[in-house]
CSV table of C-alpha atoms in Angstrom, one decimal:
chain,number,residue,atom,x,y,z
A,1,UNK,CA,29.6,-2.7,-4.9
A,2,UNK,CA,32.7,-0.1,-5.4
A,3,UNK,CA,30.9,3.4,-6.8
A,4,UNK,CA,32.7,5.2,-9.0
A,5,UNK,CA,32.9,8.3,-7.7
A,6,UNK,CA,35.1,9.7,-4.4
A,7,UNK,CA,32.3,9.4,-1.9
A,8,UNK,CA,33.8,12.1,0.6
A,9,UNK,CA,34.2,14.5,-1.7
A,10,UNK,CA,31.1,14.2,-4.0
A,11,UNK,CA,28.6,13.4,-1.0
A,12,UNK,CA,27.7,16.3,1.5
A,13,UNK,CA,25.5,14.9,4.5
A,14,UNK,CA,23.3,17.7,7.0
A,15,UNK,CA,19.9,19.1,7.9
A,16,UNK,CA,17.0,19.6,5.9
A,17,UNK,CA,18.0,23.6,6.0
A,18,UNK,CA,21.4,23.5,5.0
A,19,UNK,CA,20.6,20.6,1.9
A,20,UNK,CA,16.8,21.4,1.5
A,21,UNK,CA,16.9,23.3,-1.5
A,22,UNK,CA,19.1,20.8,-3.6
A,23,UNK,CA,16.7,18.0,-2.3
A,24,UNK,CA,13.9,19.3,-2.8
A,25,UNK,CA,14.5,20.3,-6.9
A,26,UNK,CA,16.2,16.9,-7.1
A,27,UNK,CA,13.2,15.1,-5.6
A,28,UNK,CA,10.6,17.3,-7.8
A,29,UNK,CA,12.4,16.5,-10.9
A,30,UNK,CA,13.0,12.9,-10.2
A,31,UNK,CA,9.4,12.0,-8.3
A,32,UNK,CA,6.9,14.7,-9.7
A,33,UNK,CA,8.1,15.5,-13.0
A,34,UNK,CA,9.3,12.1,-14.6
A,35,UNK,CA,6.8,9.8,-12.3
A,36,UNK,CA,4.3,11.7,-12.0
A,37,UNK,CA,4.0,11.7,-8.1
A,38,UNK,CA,1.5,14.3,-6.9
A,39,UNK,CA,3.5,17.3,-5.5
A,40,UNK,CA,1.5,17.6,-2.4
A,41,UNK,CA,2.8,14.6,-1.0
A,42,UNK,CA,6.5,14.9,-2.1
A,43,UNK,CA,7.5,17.3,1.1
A,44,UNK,CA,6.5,15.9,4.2
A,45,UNK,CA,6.9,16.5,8.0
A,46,UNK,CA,10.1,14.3,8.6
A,47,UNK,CA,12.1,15.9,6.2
A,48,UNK,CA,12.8,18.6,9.0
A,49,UNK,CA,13.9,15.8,11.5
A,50,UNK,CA,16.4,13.4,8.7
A,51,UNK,CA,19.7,13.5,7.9
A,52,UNK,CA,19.7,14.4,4.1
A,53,UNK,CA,22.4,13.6,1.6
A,54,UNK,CA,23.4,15.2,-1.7
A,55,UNK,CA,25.6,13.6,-4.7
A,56,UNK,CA,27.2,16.5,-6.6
A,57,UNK,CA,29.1,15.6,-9.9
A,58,UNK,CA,32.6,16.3,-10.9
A,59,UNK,CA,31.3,19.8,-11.8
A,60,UNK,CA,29.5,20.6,-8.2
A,61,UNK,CA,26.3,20.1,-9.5
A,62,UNK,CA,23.9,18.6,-7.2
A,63,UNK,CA,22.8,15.4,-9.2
A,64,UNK,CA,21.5,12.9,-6.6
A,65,UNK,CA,19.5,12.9,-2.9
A,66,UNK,CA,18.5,10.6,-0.2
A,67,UNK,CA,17.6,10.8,3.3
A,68,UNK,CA,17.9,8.7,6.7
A,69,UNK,CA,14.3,8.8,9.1
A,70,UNK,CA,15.4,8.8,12.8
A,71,UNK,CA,13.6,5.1,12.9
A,72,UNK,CA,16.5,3.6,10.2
A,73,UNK,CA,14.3,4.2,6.7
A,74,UNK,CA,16.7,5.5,3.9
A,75,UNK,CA,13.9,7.1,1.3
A,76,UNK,CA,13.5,10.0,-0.7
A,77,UNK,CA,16.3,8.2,-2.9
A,78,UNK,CA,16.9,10.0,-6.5
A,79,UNK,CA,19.4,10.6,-9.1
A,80,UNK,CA,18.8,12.9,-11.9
A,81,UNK,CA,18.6,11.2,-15.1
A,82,UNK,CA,21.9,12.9,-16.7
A,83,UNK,CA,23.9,10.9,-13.7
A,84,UNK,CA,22.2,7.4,-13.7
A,85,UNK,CA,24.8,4.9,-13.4
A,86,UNK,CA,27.6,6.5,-13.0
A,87,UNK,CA,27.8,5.0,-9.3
A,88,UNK,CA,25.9,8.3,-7.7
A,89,UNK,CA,23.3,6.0,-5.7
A,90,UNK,CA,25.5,3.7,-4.5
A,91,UNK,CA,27.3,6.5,-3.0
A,92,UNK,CA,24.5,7.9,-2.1
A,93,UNK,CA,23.1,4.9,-0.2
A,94,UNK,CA,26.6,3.6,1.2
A,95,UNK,CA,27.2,7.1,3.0
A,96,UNK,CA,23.3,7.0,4.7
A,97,UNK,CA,23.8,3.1,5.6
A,98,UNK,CA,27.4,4.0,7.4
A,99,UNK,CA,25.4,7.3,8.9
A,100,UNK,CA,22.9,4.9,10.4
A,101,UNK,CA,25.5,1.8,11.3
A,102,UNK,CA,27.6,4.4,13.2
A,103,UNK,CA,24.7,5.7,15.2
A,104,UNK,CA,24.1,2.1,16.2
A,105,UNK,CA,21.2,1.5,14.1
A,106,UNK,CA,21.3,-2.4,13.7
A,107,UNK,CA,19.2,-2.6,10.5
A,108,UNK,CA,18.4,-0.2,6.9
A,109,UNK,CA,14.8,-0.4,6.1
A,110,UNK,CA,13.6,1.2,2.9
A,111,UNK,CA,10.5,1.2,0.6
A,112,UNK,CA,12.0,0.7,-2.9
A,113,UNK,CA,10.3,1.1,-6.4
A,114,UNK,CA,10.3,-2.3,-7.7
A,115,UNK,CA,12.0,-1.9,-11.0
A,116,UNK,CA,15.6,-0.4,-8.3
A,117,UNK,CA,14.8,-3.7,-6.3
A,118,UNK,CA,17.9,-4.9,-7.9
A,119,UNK,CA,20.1,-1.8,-7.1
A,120,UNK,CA,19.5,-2.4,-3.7
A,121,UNK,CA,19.9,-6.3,-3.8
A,122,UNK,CA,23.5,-5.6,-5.1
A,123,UNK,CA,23.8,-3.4,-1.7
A,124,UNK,CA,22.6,-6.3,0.8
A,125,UNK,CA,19.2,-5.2,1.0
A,126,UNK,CA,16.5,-8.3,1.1
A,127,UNK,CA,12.9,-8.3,0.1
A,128,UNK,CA,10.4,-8.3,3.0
A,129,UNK,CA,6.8,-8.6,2.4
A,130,UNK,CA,4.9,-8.4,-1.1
A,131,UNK,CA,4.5,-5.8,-4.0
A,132,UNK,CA,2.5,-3.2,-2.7
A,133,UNK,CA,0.9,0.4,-4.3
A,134,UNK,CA,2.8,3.8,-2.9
A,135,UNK,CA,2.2,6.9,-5.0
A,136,UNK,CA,0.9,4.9,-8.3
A,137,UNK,CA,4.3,3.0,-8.3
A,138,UNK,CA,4.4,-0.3,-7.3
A,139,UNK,CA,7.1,-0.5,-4.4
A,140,UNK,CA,8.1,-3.6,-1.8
A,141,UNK,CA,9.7,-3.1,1.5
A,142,UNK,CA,13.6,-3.8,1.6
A,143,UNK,CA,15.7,-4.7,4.8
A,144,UNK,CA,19.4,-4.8,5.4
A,145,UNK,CA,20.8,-6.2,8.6
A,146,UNK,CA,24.3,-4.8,9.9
Protein backbone atom coordinates (compact mmCIF):
# COMPACT_ATOMS: atom_id res chain seq x y z
CA UNK A 1 0.00 0.00 0.00
CA UNK A 2 1.69 3.49 -1.26
CA UNK A 3 0.94 6.22 1.85
CA UNK A 4 0.37 9.37 0.92
CA UNK A 5 2.67 11.24 2.58
CA UNK A 6 6.74 11.58 1.99
CA UNK A 7 7.71 9.08 4.62
CA UNK A 8 11.42 10.53 5.16
CA UNK A 9 10.38 13.77 5.68
CA UNK A 10 7.16 13.35 7.80
CA UNK A 11 8.48 10.34 9.97
CA UNK A 12 11.28 11.04 12.58
CA UNK A 13 12.51 7.62 14.25
CA UNK A 14 14.75 7.74 17.94
CA UNK A 15 14.72 7.09 21.63
CA UNK A 16 12.13 7.28 23.99
CA UNK A 17 13.95 10.74 25.31
CA UNK A 18 14.32 12.55 22.21
CA UNK A 19 10.36 11.41 20.86
CA UNK A 20 8.86 10.74 24.37
CA UNK A 21 6.97 13.73 24.83
CA UNK A 22 5.11 13.61 21.29
CA UNK A 23 4.40 9.94 22.07
CA UNK A 24 3.31 10.08 25.07
CA UNK A 25 0.38 13.06 24.33
CA UNK A 26 -0.31 11.19 21.10
CA UNK A 27 -0.76 7.89 22.95
CA UNK A 28 -2.90 9.61 25.88
CA UNK A 29 -5.14 11.15 23.47
CA UNK A 30 -5.57 8.27 21.19
CA UNK A 31 -5.57 5.23 24.09
CA UNK A 32 -6.82 7.02 27.36
CA UNK A 33 -8.98 9.72 26.19
CA UNK A 34 -11.00 8.30 23.11
CA UNK A 35 -10.70 4.44 24.43
CA UNK A 36 -10.83 4.81 27.61
CA UNK A 37 -7.51 2.77 28.45
CA UNK A 38 -6.56 3.24 32.10
CA UNK A 39 -3.61 5.68 32.29
CA UNK A 40 -1.61 3.65 34.59
CA UNK A 41 -0.95 1.10 32.19
CA UNK A 42 -0.33 3.36 29.06
CA UNK A 43 3.53 4.11 29.96
CA UNK A 44 5.37 1.16 30.58
CA UNK A 45 8.99 -0.07 31.19
CA UNK A 46 9.97 -0.89 27.45
CA UNK A 47 9.28 2.33 26.21
CA UNK A 48 12.84 3.32 27.55
CA UNK A 49 14.48 0.39 25.54
CA UNK A 50 12.19 0.88 21.73
CA UNK A 51 12.77 2.63 18.95
CA UNK A 52 9.87 5.18 18.73
CA UNK A 53 8.43 6.79 15.67
CA UNK A 54 6.54 10.02 15.09
CA UNK A 55 4.27 11.10 11.94
CA UNK A 56 4.15 14.90 11.83
CA UNK A 57 1.78 16.55 9.16
CA UNK A 58 2.46 18.97 6.44
CA UNK A 59 2.47 21.62 9.22
CA UNK A 60 5.06 19.74 11.74
CA UNK A 61 2.55 18.75 13.90
CA UNK A 62 3.11 15.55 15.50
CA UNK A 63 -0.10 13.56 14.42
CA UNK A 64 0.76 9.85 14.67
CA UNK A 65 3.22 7.26 17.00
CA UNK A 66 4.40 3.81 17.07
CA UNK A 67 7.11 1.86 18.53
CA UNK A 68 9.44 -1.24 17.69
CA UNK A 69 10.15 -3.79 21.18
CA UNK A 70 13.73 -5.11 20.82
CA UNK A 71 11.87 -8.76 20.48
CA UNK A 72 10.18 -7.48 16.81
CA UNK A 73 6.50 -6.23 18.31
CA UNK A 74 5.49 -2.91 16.54
CA UNK A 75 2.72 -1.50 19.30
CA UNK A 76 1.86 1.56 20.80
CA UNK A 77 0.35 2.35 17.18
CA UNK A 78 -1.87 5.77 17.06
CA UNK A 79 -2.93 8.42 14.82
CA UNK A 80 -4.83 11.35 16.07
CA UNK A 81 -8.25 11.46 14.81
CA UNK A 82 -7.73 14.86 12.63
CA UNK A 83 -5.13 12.65 10.46
CA UNK A 84 -6.87 9.28 10.05
CA UNK A 85 -6.55 8.15 6.64
CA UNK A 86 -4.52 10.33 5.22
CA UNK A 87 -1.80 7.42 4.89
CA UNK A 88 -0.04 8.48 8.45
CA UNK A 89 -0.12 4.72 9.74
CA UNK A 90 0.94 3.22 6.93
CA UNK A 91 3.95 5.42 7.07
CA UNK A 92 4.07 4.93 10.25
CA UNK A 93 4.21 1.12 10.23
CA UNK A 94 6.30 0.78 6.90
CA UNK A 95 9.22 2.93 8.45
CA UNK A 96 9.24 0.49 11.94
CA UNK A 97 8.80 -2.79 9.67
CA UNK A 98 12.04 -1.60 7.43
CA UNK A 99 13.74 -0.53 11.02
CA UNK A 100 13.18 -4.12 12.15
CA UNK A 101 13.91 -5.92 8.50
CA UNK A 102 17.30 -3.99 8.42
CA UNK A 103 18.34 -5.07 11.88
CA UNK A 104 17.73 -8.59 10.68
CA UNK A 105 14.56 -9.18 12.42
CA UNK A 106 12.92 -12.00 10.22
CA UNK A 107 9.32 -11.47 11.32
CA UNK A 108 6.77 -8.16 12.72
CA UNK A 109 4.65 -9.33 15.49
CA UNK A 110 2.00 -7.05 16.76
CA UNK A 111 -1.23 -7.12 18.96
CA UNK A 112 -3.83 -5.25 16.91
CA UNK A 113 -7.34 -3.86 17.99
CA UNK A 114 -9.54 -5.88 15.94
CA UNK A 115 -11.61 -3.37 14.14
CA UNK A 116 -7.44 -2.08 12.40
CA UNK A 117 -7.13 -5.91 11.64
CA UNK A 118 -7.81 -4.89 8.22
CA UNK A 119 -5.14 -2.00 8.14
CA UNK A 120 -2.69 -4.31 8.82
CA UNK A 121 -3.96 -7.17 6.42
CA UNK A 122 -3.39 -4.57 3.61
CA UNK A 123 0.34 -4.42 5.06
CA UNK A 124 1.06 -8.33 4.98
CA UNK A 125 0.29 -8.90 8.46
CA UNK A 126 -1.71 -12.45 9.07
CA UNK A 127 -3.90 -13.32 11.93
CA UNK A 128 -2.36 -15.78 14.49
CA UNK A 129 -4.45 -17.12 17.27
CA UNK A 130 -8.03 -16.01 18.34
CA UNK A 131 -9.83 -12.73 19.59
CA UNK A 132 -8.60 -12.14 22.85
CA UNK A 133 -9.30 -9.13 25.76
CA UNK A 134 -6.22 -6.43 26.22
CA UNK A 135 -7.23 -3.25 28.00
CA UNK A 136 -11.25 -3.70 27.50
CA UNK A 137 -10.58 -3.87 23.62
CA UNK A 138 -10.79 -6.86 22.03
CA UNK A 139 -7.35 -7.35 20.17
CA UNK A 140 -5.81 -10.67 18.08
CA UNK A 141 -2.16 -11.19 17.54
CA UNK A 142 -0.88 -10.30 13.98
CA UNK A 143 2.34 -11.73 12.27
CA UNK A 144 4.26 -10.62 9.14
CA UNK A 145 7.15 -12.71 7.86
CA UNK A 146 9.99 -10.87 5.87
Amino acid sequence: MQSKIDVPSSVRLGDWDTLGRDARAIRFEVFVDEQQVDPKIELDEMDAVCLHAIAFDACGAAVGTGRLLPDGHVGRMAVRKCARGTGIGSALLQALMRQAQSRGDLRVVLSAQTHAAPFYAQHGFVPQGEVYLEAGIEHVLMQRVF
